[in-house]
Each structure stands twice: as structure tokens, then as C-alpha cells.
């Protein structure tokens, strides 16, 4: 399964796809995070009382999830639902952009060993976890005021896993950029 997914990522990764993803992400990210649109993250502020949505937490328990949903009250929960609808686009753009970037960088570095090429899958794992988190949170919102303690607990664990894979993906990108910089610097000194 990983080989097939990695093969697809390798085929999709090109300068053209990188440019397309960069433009799409560059447009959507500020709209999603800062614009006053129905699915924008800024819409939750009036209901959050100094907090934010569960998606941006590192981890939370089932009890903490339901405390946050209660804090938002009915209008805030309706806004959160719309934000989660907007979050159906963001993970694909970020995961695609980072996956293609990492893949292209490690391809350019041409490191020996077959496992380097799999680092581009980290952002795709992050994307899959983000969608799983969204599905769990949507189920919590849909069933509110009813409680789904197992789904709420799972959402917190998936959020933690999403944050870990996201961090590892950014670390892979940073390491690839540093390796490329050191290689260029060494080549410049040799010339």
C-alpha cells in the first residue's frame, strides 16, 4: 500500500504541480484563517471566550472536548460546523504542497537508500489524520447535546497523531532544505 501511494506521489511531484499547489494554498490559507467568510476560522472568536477550535489543540480528553463544545453554545457550534466544512479543502492543499515539496527536494538531493523517498508521505498521513479528526468532530457536533465519549476520546488521540505527523513533515522539509543548502555551499567552495 505504501509503495503504491509513494509511487503515485512520485509521479504527481513536478515543478508544475508544486506551482499549482503553491498558488492554491497561497490563496486559500489566508482566506480560511483570516477572512471574514462563513467557513473562516476567525468566525469562532466571538463564541470561543479566549479559546479556539479543538483542531488547533495539541491534545484533549473527551471531557475537555465537551467542555469546549458547551462553551461555544449553539451559535458557536453552528459556526464550528461551517469551519469544519472549510477544513475539507485545507488539509488536501497543505498535505499536497508539503508532500510534493519534500518529494522534489529529496529527489534533487538524490540520497542513496530507498527510504528517503518515503518522507513525502508524512504530510499525506497528516492529511488523512486531519480528515479523520474532522469526521470525529463533525459527529460530536451532529450528536450534541448527546455525548459520544469514545468518539470524543478518539478525536483527541487523532489530533495528537495529526500534530506529530505534521511536525515530522515540517522537520523533513526543513532537513531537506538544510541538506540542499549545505550541498550548494560545499559545491560553491569547491569551485
PDB file of C-alpha atoms in Angstrom:
ATOM      1  CA  UNK A   1       0.000   0.000   0.000  1.00  0.00           C
ATOM      2  CA  UNK A   2       2.755   2.458   0.958  1.00  0.00           C
ATOM      3  CA  UNK A   3       4.700   1.584  -2.192  1.00  0.00           C
ATOM      4  CA  UNK A   4       1.682   2.326  -4.385  1.00  0.00           C
ATOM      5  CA  UNK A   5       0.935   5.577  -2.585  1.00  0.00           C
ATOM      6  CA  UNK A   6       4.574   6.627  -2.777  1.00  0.00           C
ATOM      7  CA  UNK A   7       4.664   5.734  -6.475  1.00  0.00           C
ATOM      8  CA  UNK A   8       1.627   7.974  -7.086  1.00  0.00           C
ATOM      9  CA  UNK A   9       3.246  10.802  -5.119  1.00  0.00           C
ATOM     10  CA  UNK A  10       6.478  10.391  -7.086  1.00  0.00           C
ATOM     11  CA  UNK A  11       4.550  10.565 -10.369  1.00  0.00           C
ATOM     12  CA  UNK A  12       2.500  13.594  -9.285  1.00  0.00           C
ATOM     13  CA  UNK A  13       5.519  15.514  -7.969  1.00  0.00           C
ATOM     14  CA  UNK A  14       6.708  18.002 -10.552  1.00  0.00           C
ATOM     15  CA  UNK A  15       7.524  21.683 -10.682  1.00  0.00           C
ATOM     16  CA  UNK A  16       4.176  22.291 -12.357  1.00  0.00           C
ATOM     17  CA  UNK A  17       2.191  20.540  -9.605  1.00  0.00           C
ATOM     18  CA  UNK A  18       4.281  22.333  -6.974  1.00  0.00           C
ATOM     19  CA  UNK A  19       3.488  25.693  -8.548  1.00  0.00           C
ATOM     20  CA  UNK A  20      -0.224  24.889  -8.820  1.00  0.00           C
ATOM     21  CA  UNK A  21      -0.371  23.767  -5.169  1.00  0.00           C
ATOM     22  CA  UNK A  22       1.608  26.808  -4.017  1.00  0.00           C
ATOM     23  CA  UNK A  23      -0.801  29.177  -5.758  1.00  0.00           C
ATOM     24  CA  UNK A  24      -3.894  27.326  -4.473  1.00  0.00           C
ATOM     25  CA  UNK A  25      -2.526  27.156  -0.910  1.00  0.00           C
ATOM     26  CA  UNK A  26      -1.386  30.778  -1.062  1.00  0.00           C
ATOM     27  CA  UNK A  27      -4.926  31.802  -1.958  1.00  0.00           C
ATOM     28  CA  UNK A  28      -6.895  29.512   0.362  1.00  0.00           C
ATOM     29  CA  UNK A  29      -4.795  29.692   3.550  1.00  0.00           C
ATOM     30  CA  UNK A  30      -5.313  33.427   4.261  1.00  0.00           C
ATOM     31  CA  UNK A  31      -8.998  33.140   3.375  1.00  0.00           C
ATOM     32  CA  UNK A  32      -9.504  30.160   5.706  1.00  0.00           C
ATOM     33  CA  UNK A  33      -7.501  31.596   8.609  1.00  0.00           C
ATOM     34  CA  UNK A  34      -8.134  35.341   8.411  1.00  0.00           C
ATOM     35  CA  UNK A  35     -11.006  36.332   6.095  1.00  0.00           C
ATOM     36  CA  UNK A  36     -14.493  37.008   7.372  1.00  0.00           C
ATOM     37  CA  UNK A  37     -16.150  34.214   5.390  1.00  0.00           C
ATOM     38  CA  UNK A  38     -18.745  31.719   6.719  1.00  0.00           C
ATOM     39  CA  UNK A  39     -16.160  28.907   6.907  1.00  0.00           C
ATOM     40  CA  UNK A  40     -13.322  31.100   8.196  1.00  0.00           C
ATOM     41  CA  UNK A  41     -11.525  30.324  11.421  1.00  0.00           C
ATOM     42  CA  UNK A  42     -11.917  33.906  12.634  1.00  0.00           C
ATOM     43  CA  UNK A  43     -15.691  33.398  12.908  1.00  0.00           C
ATOM     44  CA  UNK A  44     -15.308  31.332  16.096  1.00  0.00           C
ATOM     45  CA  UNK A  45     -13.721  34.161  18.144  1.00  0.00           C
ATOM     46  CA  UNK A  46     -16.986  35.676  19.453  1.00  0.00           C
ATOM     47  CA  UNK A  47     -18.002  32.285  20.860  1.00  0.00           C
ATOM     48  CA  UNK A  48     -14.648  30.893  21.978  1.00  0.00           C
ATOM     49  CA  UNK A  49     -14.098  33.103  25.052  1.00  0.00           C
ATOM     50  CA  UNK A  50     -10.324  33.172  24.618  1.00  0.00           C
ATOM     51  CA  UNK A  51     -10.032  29.592  23.354  1.00  0.00           C
ATOM     52  CA  UNK A  52     -10.263  28.218  19.833  1.00  0.00           C
ATOM     53  CA  UNK A  53     -11.497  25.170  17.973  1.00  0.00           C
ATOM     54  CA  UNK A  54     -10.385  21.718  19.067  1.00  0.00           C
ATOM     55  CA  UNK A  55      -8.469  21.175  15.824  1.00  0.00           C
ATOM     56  CA  UNK A  56      -5.722  23.568  16.901  1.00  0.00           C
ATOM     57  CA  UNK A  57      -5.136  21.959  20.298  1.00  0.00           C
ATOM     58  CA  UNK A  58      -2.214  19.581  20.795  1.00  0.00           C
ATOM     59  CA  UNK A  59      -4.397  17.016  22.588  1.00  0.00           C
ATOM     60  CA  UNK A  60      -7.648  16.954  24.552  1.00  0.00           C
ATOM     61  CA  UNK A  61      -9.677  14.464  26.512  1.00  0.00           C
ATOM     62  CA  UNK A  62     -13.315  13.597  25.854  1.00  0.00           C
ATOM     63  CA  UNK A  63     -14.287  15.741  28.845  1.00  0.00           C
ATOM     64  CA  UNK A  64     -12.289  18.714  27.546  1.00  0.00           C
ATOM     65  CA  UNK A  65     -13.863  18.314  24.090  1.00  0.00           C
ATOM     66  CA  UNK A  66     -17.363  18.518  25.515  1.00  0.00           C
ATOM     67  CA  UNK A  67     -16.449  21.420  27.780  1.00  0.00           C
ATOM     68  CA  UNK A  68     -15.269  23.333  24.703  1.00  0.00           C
ATOM     69  CA  UNK A  69     -18.414  22.491  22.733  1.00  0.00           C
ATOM     70  CA  UNK A  70     -20.566  23.627  25.672  1.00  0.00           C
ATOM     71  CA  UNK A  71     -18.564  26.850  25.879  1.00  0.00           C
ATOM     72  CA  UNK A  72     -19.323  27.627  22.221  1.00  0.00           C
ATOM     73  CA  UNK A  73     -23.085  27.374  22.826  1.00  0.00           C
ATOM     74  CA  UNK A  74     -25.483  26.675  19.938  1.00  0.00           C
ATOM     75  CA  UNK A  75     -24.399  29.539  17.671  1.00  0.00           C
ATOM     76  CA  UNK A  76     -20.706  28.793  18.159  1.00  0.00           C
ATOM     77  CA  UNK A  77     -21.239  25.104  17.437  1.00  0.00           C
ATOM     78  CA  UNK A  78     -23.055  26.033  14.204  1.00  0.00           C
ATOM     79  CA  UNK A  79     -20.080  28.220  13.237  1.00  0.00           C
ATOM     80  CA  UNK A  80     -17.669  25.415  14.150  1.00  0.00           C
ATOM     81  CA  UNK A  81     -19.591  23.070  11.868  1.00  0.00           C
ATOM     82  CA  UNK A  82     -19.095  25.517   8.964  1.00  0.00           C
ATOM     83  CA  UNK A  83     -15.396  25.842   9.801  1.00  0.00           C
ATOM     84  CA  UNK A  84     -15.058  22.073   9.604  1.00  0.00           C
ATOM     85  CA  UNK A  85     -16.657  22.215   6.155  1.00  0.00           C
ATOM     86  CA  UNK A  86     -13.960  24.718   5.113  1.00  0.00           C
ATOM     87  CA  UNK A  87     -11.374  22.407   6.628  1.00  0.00           C
ATOM     88  CA  UNK A  88     -12.224  19.819   3.987  1.00  0.00           C
ATOM     89  CA  UNK A  89     -10.093  21.772   1.491  1.00  0.00           C
ATOM     90  CA  UNK A  90      -7.193  22.957   3.668  1.00  0.00           C
ATOM     91  CA  UNK A  91      -5.610  19.563   4.554  1.00  0.00           C
ATOM     92  CA  UNK A  92      -5.524  18.486   0.899  1.00  0.00           C
ATOM     93  CA  UNK A  93      -3.768  21.689  -0.132  1.00  0.00           C
ATOM     94  CA  UNK A  94      -1.267  21.643   2.738  1.00  0.00           C
ATOM     95  CA  UNK A  95      -0.634  17.895   2.510  1.00  0.00           C
ATOM     96  CA  UNK A  96      -0.207  18.063  -1.246  1.00  0.00           C
ATOM     97  CA  UNK A  97       2.080  21.084  -1.099  1.00  0.00           C
ATOM     98  CA  UNK A  98       4.325  19.641   1.604  1.00  0.00           C
ATOM     99  CA  UNK A  99       4.314  16.131   0.121  1.00  0.00           C
ATOM    100  CA  UNK A 100       5.314  17.367  -3.322  1.00  0.00           C
ATOM    101  CA  UNK A 101       7.908  19.764  -1.840  1.00  0.00           C
ATOM    102  CA  UNK A 102       9.553  17.057   0.252  1.00  0.00           C
ATOM    103  CA  UNK A 103       9.485  14.589  -2.632  1.00  0.00           C
ATOM    104  CA  UNK A 104      11.069  17.050  -5.059  1.00  0.00           C
ATOM    105  CA  UNK A 105      13.735  18.103  -2.567  1.00  0.00           C
ATOM    106  CA  UNK A 106      14.806  14.555  -1.719  1.00  0.00           C
ATOM    107  CA  UNK A 107      14.694  13.644  -5.413  1.00  0.00           C
ATOM    108  CA  UNK A 108      17.055  16.550  -6.091  1.00  0.00           C
ATOM    109  CA  UNK A 109      19.332  15.524  -3.221  1.00  0.00           C
ATOM    110  CA  UNK A 110      19.466  12.001  -4.692  1.00  0.00           C
ATOM    111  CA  UNK A 111      20.363  10.382  -1.377  1.00  0.00           C
ATOM    112  CA  UNK A 112      21.249   6.725  -1.535  1.00  0.00           C
ATOM    113  CA  UNK A 113      18.843   4.413   0.219  1.00  0.00           C
ATOM    114  CA  UNK A 114      15.271   3.646  -0.671  1.00  0.00           C
ATOM    115  CA  UNK A 115      13.641   5.079   2.453  1.00  0.00           C
ATOM    116  CA  UNK A 116      14.290   8.791   1.903  1.00  0.00           C
ATOM    117  CA  UNK A 117      11.693   8.893  -0.838  1.00  0.00           C
ATOM    118  CA  UNK A 118       9.017   7.826   1.650  1.00  0.00           C
ATOM    119  CA  UNK A 119       9.337  11.017   3.743  1.00  0.00           C
ATOM    120  CA  UNK A 120       6.973  12.755   1.325  1.00  0.00           C
ATOM    121  CA  UNK A 121       4.233  10.518   2.708  1.00  0.00           C
ATOM    122  CA  UNK A 122       4.353  12.211   6.129  1.00  0.00           C
ATOM    123  CA  UNK A 123       2.179  15.161   5.000  1.00  0.00           C
ATOM    124  CA  UNK A 124      -0.246  12.707   3.406  1.00  0.00           C
ATOM    125  CA  UNK A 125      -0.513  10.825   6.699  1.00  0.00           C
ATOM    126  CA  UNK A 126      -1.117  14.182   8.363  1.00  0.00           C
ATOM    127  CA  UNK A 127      -3.842  14.916   5.825  1.00  0.00           C
ATOM    128  CA  UNK A 128      -5.541  11.544   6.456  1.00  0.00           C
ATOM    129  CA  UNK A 129      -5.425  12.144  10.203  1.00  0.00           C
ATOM    130  CA  UNK A 130      -6.843  15.646   9.747  1.00  0.00           C
ATOM    131  CA  UNK A 131      -9.789  14.231   7.796  1.00  0.00           C
ATOM    132  CA  UNK A 132     -10.318  11.562  10.450  1.00  0.00           C
ATOM    133  CA  UNK A 133     -10.257  14.252  13.137  1.00  0.00           C
ATOM    134  CA  UNK A 134     -12.776  16.336  11.173  1.00  0.00           C
ATOM    135  CA  UNK A 135     -15.108  13.355  10.778  1.00  0.00           C
ATOM    136  CA  UNK A 136     -14.980  12.650  14.508  1.00  0.00           C
ATOM    137  CA  UNK A 137     -15.577  16.288  15.419  1.00  0.00           C
ATOM    138  CA  UNK A 138     -18.456  16.536  12.962  1.00  0.00           C
ATOM    139  CA  UNK A 139     -20.038  13.504  14.623  1.00  0.00           C
ATOM    140  CA  UNK A 140     -19.661  15.158  18.037  1.00  0.00           C
ATOM    141  CA  UNK A 141     -21.282  18.344  16.753  1.00  0.00           C
ATOM    142  CA  UNK A 142     -24.045  16.490  14.936  1.00  0.00           C
ATOM    143  CA  UNK A 143     -24.978  14.475  18.040  1.00  0.00           C
ATOM    144  CA  UNK A 144     -24.671  17.348  20.513  1.00  0.00           C
ATOM    145  CA  UNK A 145     -26.057  17.610  23.247  1.00  0.00           C
ATOM    146  CA  UNK A 146     -25.777  13.836  23.171  1.00  0.00           C
ATOM    147  CA  UNK A 147     -22.354  12.531  24.119  1.00  0.00           C
ATOM    148  CA  UNK A 148     -20.194  10.084  22.211  1.00  0.00           C
ATOM    149  CA  UNK A 149     -17.357   9.579  24.726  1.00  0.00           C
ATOM    150  CA  UNK A 150     -15.458   7.049  22.627  1.00  0.00           C
ATOM    151  CA  UNK A 151     -15.551   9.310  19.540  1.00  0.00           C
ATOM    152  CA  UNK A 152     -14.506  12.316  21.654  1.00  0.00           C
ATOM    153  CA  UNK A 153     -11.580  10.400  23.162  1.00  0.00           C
ATOM    154  CA  UNK A 154     -10.573   9.131  19.719  1.00  0.00           C
ATOM    155  CA  UNK A 155     -10.722  12.688  18.351  1.00  0.00           C
ATOM    156  CA  UNK A 156      -8.195  13.828  20.963  1.00  0.00           C
ATOM    157  CA  UNK A 157      -5.812  10.972  20.131  1.00  0.00           C
ATOM    158  CA  UNK A 158      -6.171  11.576  16.384  1.00  0.00           C
ATOM    159  CA  UNK A 159      -5.489  15.288  16.944  1.00  0.00           C
ATOM    160  CA  UNK A 160      -2.276  14.379  18.776  1.00  0.00           C
ATOM    161  CA  UNK A 161      -1.245  11.992  15.981  1.00  0.00           C
ATOM    162  CA  UNK A 162      -2.045  14.704  13.407  1.00  0.00           C
ATOM    163  CA  UNK A 163       0.189  17.153  15.260  1.00  0.00           C
ATOM    164  CA  UNK A 164       3.029  14.628  15.469  1.00  0.00           C
ATOM    165  CA  UNK A 165       2.923  13.771  11.754  1.00  0.00           C
ATOM    166  CA  UNK A 166       2.610  17.451  10.883  1.00  0.00           C
ATOM    167  CA  UNK A 167       5.693  18.270  12.938  1.00  0.00           C
ATOM    168  CA  UNK A 168       7.626  15.383  11.390  1.00  0.00           C
ATOM    169  CA  UNK A 169       6.610  16.547   7.917  1.00  0.00           C
ATOM    170  CA  UNK A 170       7.863  20.073   8.562  1.00  0.00           C
ATOM    171  CA  UNK A 171      11.071  18.622  10.057  1.00  0.00           C
ATOM    172  CA  UNK A 172      11.596  16.518   6.921  1.00  0.00           C
ATOM    173  CA  UNK A 173      11.086  19.611   4.776  1.00  0.00           C
ATOM    174  CA  UNK A 174      13.493  21.636   6.920  1.00  0.00           C
ATOM    175  CA  UNK A 175      16.139  18.898   6.880  1.00  0.00           C
ATOM    176  CA  UNK A 176      15.874  18.573   3.108  1.00  0.00           C
ATOM    177  CA  UNK A 177      16.242  22.332   2.675  1.00  0.00           C
ATOM    178  CA  UNK A 178      19.277  22.382   5.001  1.00  0.00           C
ATOM    179  CA  UNK A 179      20.871  19.439   3.195  1.00  0.00           C
ATOM    180  CA  UNK A 180      20.365  21.172  -0.146  1.00  0.00           C
ATOM    181  CA  UNK A 181      21.823  24.410   1.244  1.00  0.00           C
ATOM    182  CA  UNK A 182      24.897  22.611   2.634  1.00  0.00           C
ATOM    183  CA  UNK A 183      25.394  20.757  -0.647  1.00  0.00           C
ATOM    184  CA  UNK A 184      25.278  24.002  -2.640  1.00  0.00           C
ATOM    185  CA  UNK A 185      27.621  25.707  -0.203  1.00  0.00           C
ATOM    186  CA  UNK A 186      30.118  22.846  -0.454  1.00  0.00           C
ATOM    187  CA  UNK A 187      29.923  22.903  -4.266  1.00  0.00           C
ATOM    188  CA  UNK A 188      30.490  26.668  -4.275  1.00  0.00           C
ATOM    189  CA  UNK A 189      33.602  26.281  -2.108  1.00  0.00           C
ATOM    190  CA  UNK A 190      34.960  23.529  -4.355  1.00  0.00           C
ATOM    191  CA  UNK A 191      34.554  25.729  -7.451  1.00  0.00           C
TER     192      UNK A 191
END
